[in-house]
Amino acid sequence: MFQECLAVGNEDTPYEVKHTMAYPKSKAKAEKIVLEANGTKVRNGERLRTCSLRPTGIYGEGHELIKDFYKLAVKRGGLIIGGVPDSTEHGRVYVGNVAWMHALAARALREHPETVGGEAFFCYDDSPYKSYEDFNMLFLSTFKFRRVRMPMLLLWFLAMLNDMLRWILTPFCNFAPLLNSYTLAVAITSFTVSTDKALRHFQYRPLYNWDQCRERTQRWVNT
């Protein structure tokens, strides 16, 4: 269940993880296809230029997962259940900054394909490193929800139970619980990056600072 953590890594940090779930496997395969396509000839004789952008964990307006956690807390009478170790940290990046980085990367691929083509870049801004639970509480605490910590062993048991139920119920319905062995592994595994590669290659700087990211996201959550 457990994954290898990446603590303040960058694009050159070795991170050899064998994915077993469809979601991370498809992302890794897609990036490989995209980067290998760089430089291939297209019909008009020109060459295709590609790069890969890696958001560490997007949040912001329209973030369905925060909405799901809000709905669950309401159903539970204001309780938010967690149990991730205090030492866990994840890098997060605001959706507006991810979009801005895409725009800059697209322009750089046209103007400087020899520099950007075939490269992978983490998406980053100055959002704080926190566990997913702590980060979500930055926005959900305004509703006076109460947070209850569960023992890790119990979380692991519930995740395994949900995996089993999903396997049993798949022929009859789409049972997709938020807690399963994969989401628990992601939640308890630290993954943070520190890099300026996008700045060096195509002058990326976050369009929104942390205060703006938080204010814009909170305004959406409050609706």
Short mmCIF file of C-alpha atoms in Angstrom, two decimals:
data_model
loop_
_atom_site.label_atom_id
_atom_site.label_comp_id
_atom_site.label_asym_id
_atom_site.label_seq_id
_atom_site.Cartn_x
_atom_site.Cartn_y
_atom_site.Cartn_z
CA MET A 1 0.00 0.00 0.00
CA PHE A 2 2.81 2.41 0.86
CA GLN A 3 4.60 4.46 -1.76
CA GLU A 4 8.05 6.02 -1.90
CA CYS A 5 8.03 9.62 -0.72
CA LEU A 6 9.60 12.51 -2.62
CA ALA A 7 10.80 15.22 -0.23
CA VAL A 8 11.65 18.58 -1.83
CA GLY A 9 12.64 16.93 -5.10
CA ASN A 10 12.87 18.28 -8.62
CA GLU A 11 12.62 17.07 -12.21
CA ASP A 12 16.02 15.37 -11.95
CA THR A 13 15.34 13.54 -8.69
CA PRO A 14 15.15 9.76 -9.25
CA TYR A 15 11.66 8.50 -8.42
CA GLU A 16 11.25 4.90 -9.48
CA VAL A 17 7.77 3.81 -8.45
CA LYS A 18 5.94 0.86 -9.98
CA HIS A 19 2.33 1.94 -10.41
CA THR A 20 -0.43 -0.63 -10.04
CA MET A 21 -3.58 1.54 -10.14
CA ALA A 22 -5.06 2.67 -13.46
CA TYR A 23 -4.94 6.41 -12.69
CA PRO A 24 -1.18 6.79 -12.01
CA LYS A 25 -0.32 4.17 -14.64
CA SER A 26 -2.25 6.08 -17.31
CA LYS A 27 -0.59 9.38 -16.34
CA ALA A 28 2.90 7.89 -16.49
CA LYS A 29 2.16 6.24 -19.84
CA ALA A 30 0.67 9.45 -21.25
CA GLU A 31 3.75 11.48 -20.28
CA LYS A 32 6.03 8.90 -21.89
CA ILE A 33 4.03 9.04 -25.14
CA VAL A 34 3.98 12.85 -25.16
CA LEU A 35 7.72 13.26 -24.56
CA GLU A 36 8.68 10.56 -27.07
CA ALA A 37 6.56 12.34 -29.70
CA ASN A 38 8.73 15.45 -29.52
CA GLY A 39 10.51 16.05 -32.81
CA THR A 40 8.40 13.69 -34.92
CA LYS A 41 7.45 14.91 -38.38
CA VAL A 42 3.85 15.83 -39.13
CA ARG A 43 2.02 15.94 -42.47
CA ASN A 44 3.20 19.38 -43.54
CA GLY A 45 6.82 18.40 -43.00
CA GLU A 46 7.26 20.37 -39.80
CA ARG A 47 8.15 18.76 -36.50
CA LEU A 48 5.87 18.27 -33.52
CA ARG A 49 7.14 19.90 -30.32
CA THR A 50 5.95 18.62 -26.97
CA CYS A 51 6.67 18.95 -23.27
CA SER A 52 5.04 17.67 -20.09
CA LEU A 53 3.71 19.70 -17.16
CA ARG A 54 3.30 17.96 -13.82
CA PRO A 55 0.92 19.63 -11.33
CA THR A 56 1.67 18.25 -7.87
CA GLY A 57 -1.92 18.61 -6.66
CA ILE A 58 -4.29 21.15 -8.16
CA TYR A 59 -6.77 23.11 -6.06
CA GLY A 60 -8.94 26.16 -6.64
CA GLU A 61 -12.34 27.10 -8.01
CA GLY A 62 -14.27 24.07 -9.20
CA HIS A 63 -12.17 21.58 -7.22
CA GLU A 64 -14.57 18.65 -6.96
CA LEU A 65 -12.68 16.87 -4.19
CA ILE A 66 -13.01 19.76 -1.74
CA LYS A 67 -16.72 19.87 -2.62
CA ASP A 68 -17.00 16.13 -1.91
CA PHE A 69 -15.30 16.53 1.49
CA TYR A 70 -17.66 19.40 2.30
CA LYS A 71 -20.73 17.30 1.45
CA LEU A 72 -19.43 14.38 3.52
CA ALA A 73 -18.83 16.64 6.51
CA VAL A 74 -22.37 18.01 6.26
CA LYS A 75 -23.79 14.46 6.15
CA ARG A 76 -21.76 13.56 9.25
CA GLY A 77 -23.07 16.50 11.22
CA GLY A 78 -19.99 18.64 10.78
CA LEU A 79 -17.38 15.93 11.30
CA ILE A 80 -14.29 15.59 9.13
CA ILE A 81 -12.59 12.24 9.65
CA GLY A 82 -8.85 11.92 9.11
CA GLY A 83 -5.75 10.29 10.49
CA VAL A 84 -2.82 11.19 8.25
CA PRO A 85 0.47 11.48 10.21
CA ASP A 86 1.44 15.03 11.16
CA SER A 87 4.76 14.65 9.35
CA THR A 88 3.10 14.13 5.95
CA GLU A 89 3.48 16.99 3.46
CA HIS A 90 2.22 17.48 -0.08
CA GLY A 91 2.95 20.16 -2.63
CA ARG A 92 -0.15 21.92 -3.96
CA VAL A 93 -0.56 24.37 -6.82
CA TYR A 94 -3.40 26.77 -7.64
CA VAL A 95 -5.38 26.07 -10.82
CA GLY A 96 -4.87 29.60 -12.15
CA ASN A 97 -1.11 29.22 -11.93
CA VAL A 98 -1.27 25.84 -13.67
CA ALA A 99 -3.25 27.42 -16.53
CA TRP A 100 -0.74 30.28 -16.73
CA MET A 101 2.14 27.82 -16.90
CA HIS A 102 0.43 25.98 -19.77
CA ALA A 103 0.09 29.24 -21.70
CA LEU A 104 3.77 30.11 -21.21
CA ALA A 105 4.93 26.59 -22.09
CA ALA A 106 2.86 26.60 -25.30
CA ARG A 107 4.43 29.90 -26.34
CA ALA A 108 7.91 28.65 -25.50
CA LEU A 109 7.41 25.51 -27.58
CA ARG A 110 6.78 27.72 -30.60
CA GLU A 111 9.55 30.23 -29.94
CA HIS A 112 12.25 28.04 -28.33
CA PRO A 113 11.49 24.40 -29.18
CA GLU A 114 15.12 23.39 -28.77
CA THR A 115 15.02 24.42 -25.10
CA VAL A 116 11.56 23.28 -24.00
CA GLY A 117 10.79 20.38 -26.34
CA GLY A 118 11.02 16.94 -24.76
CA GLU A 119 11.28 18.32 -21.23
CA ALA A 120 9.13 17.70 -18.15
CA PHE A 121 8.31 20.49 -15.68
CA PHE A 122 6.68 20.43 -12.27
CA CYS A 123 3.94 23.04 -11.80
CA TYR A 124 4.54 25.06 -8.66
CA ASP A 125 3.75 28.26 -6.78
CA ASP A 126 4.12 29.45 -3.18
CA SER A 127 1.24 27.43 -1.74
CA PRO A 128 2.33 25.93 1.61
CA TYR A 129 3.40 22.33 2.10
CA LYS A 130 0.73 20.55 4.13
CA SER A 131 -0.97 17.18 4.20
CA TYR A 132 -4.12 16.95 2.10
CA GLU A 133 -6.19 16.97 5.29
CA ASP A 134 -4.52 20.07 6.74
CA PHE A 135 -4.65 21.89 3.42
CA ASN A 136 -8.36 21.19 2.95
CA MET A 137 -9.04 22.40 6.49
CA LEU A 138 -7.64 25.81 5.54
CA PHE A 139 -10.82 26.25 3.52
CA LEU A 140 -13.33 24.05 5.36
CA SER A 141 -12.61 25.37 8.87
CA THR A 142 -14.69 28.45 8.09
CA PHE A 143 -17.79 26.24 8.42
CA LYS A 144 -16.83 25.25 11.99
CA PHE A 145 -16.45 21.60 11.04
CA ARG A 146 -14.86 19.42 13.71
CA ARG A 147 -11.93 17.20 12.84
CA VAL A 148 -11.70 13.69 14.28
CA ARG A 149 -8.53 11.62 13.97
CA MET A 150 -8.80 7.88 13.44
CA PRO A 151 -6.03 5.34 14.15
CA MET A 152 -4.03 4.46 11.04
CA LEU A 153 -4.77 0.76 11.51
CA LEU A 154 -8.50 1.49 11.36
CA LEU A 155 -8.08 3.65 8.25
CA TRP A 156 -6.13 0.86 6.60
CA PHE A 157 -8.86 -1.66 7.48
CA LEU A 158 -11.61 0.59 6.08
CA ALA A 159 -9.60 1.18 2.90
CA MET A 160 -9.20 -2.59 2.38
CA LEU A 161 -12.90 -3.09 3.09
CA ASN A 162 -13.84 -0.48 0.49
CA ASP A 163 -11.53 -2.18 -2.02
CA MET A 164 -13.31 -5.47 -1.42
CA LEU A 165 -16.77 -3.92 -1.65
CA ARG A 166 -15.85 -2.18 -4.88
CA TRP A 167 -14.67 -5.47 -6.38
CA ILE A 168 -17.87 -7.23 -5.29
CA LEU A 169 -20.26 -4.48 -6.40
CA THR A 170 -18.62 -3.57 -9.72
CA PRO A 171 -20.94 -5.84 -11.78
CA PHE A 172 -23.99 -4.17 -10.23
CA CYS A 173 -23.13 -0.52 -9.63
CA ASN A 174 -20.38 2.08 -9.70
CA PHE A 175 -19.18 2.03 -6.09
CA ALA A 176 -16.36 4.58 -5.86
CA PRO A 177 -15.59 5.50 -2.23
CA LEU A 178 -13.18 8.35 -1.50
CA LEU A 179 -11.20 6.07 0.81
CA ASN A 180 -9.46 3.10 -0.77
CA SER A 181 -5.98 1.60 -0.59
CA TYR A 182 -4.65 3.87 -3.34
CA THR A 183 -6.05 7.16 -2.00
CA LEU A 184 -4.83 6.27 1.50
CA ALA A 185 -1.34 5.53 0.19
CA VAL A 186 -1.28 8.88 -1.60
CA ALA A 187 -2.57 10.73 1.46
CA ILE A 188 0.07 9.36 3.85
CA THR A 189 3.04 9.64 1.46
CA SER A 190 4.89 12.95 1.39
CA PHE A 191 5.46 14.45 -2.06
CA THR A 192 6.96 17.95 -2.30
CA VAL A 193 9.03 19.68 -4.95
CA SER A 194 11.39 22.65 -5.06
CA THR A 195 12.38 23.71 -8.55
CA ASP A 196 12.88 26.73 -10.78
CA LYS A 197 13.15 24.81 -14.05
CA ALA A 198 10.07 26.47 -15.55
CA LEU A 199 11.49 29.88 -14.64
CA ARG A 200 14.81 29.07 -16.30
CA HIS A 201 13.28 27.58 -19.45
CA PHE A 202 10.32 29.86 -20.14
CA GLN A 203 10.29 32.58 -17.46
CA TYR A 204 7.38 31.16 -15.48
CA ARG A 205 6.48 33.03 -12.32
CA PRO A 206 3.20 32.40 -10.48
CA LEU A 207 0.46 34.73 -11.69
CA TYR A 208 -1.26 34.53 -8.28
CA ASN A 209 0.49 34.64 -4.90
CA TRP A 210 -0.62 32.47 -1.98
CA ASP A 211 -2.88 35.12 -0.45
CA GLN A 212 -4.70 35.54 -3.77
CA CYS A 213 -4.93 31.78 -4.31
CA ARG A 214 -6.40 31.26 -0.87
CA GLU A 215 -8.85 34.16 -1.14
CA ARG A 216 -10.13 33.12 -4.57
CA THR A 217 -10.51 29.49 -3.51
CA GLN A 218 -12.21 30.40 -0.22
CA ARG A 219 -14.67 32.64 -2.05
CA TRP A 220 -15.65 29.71 -4.27
CA VAL A 221 -15.88 27.26 -1.35
CA ASN A 222 -18.15 29.67 0.51
CA THR A 223 -20.68 29.55 -2.32
#
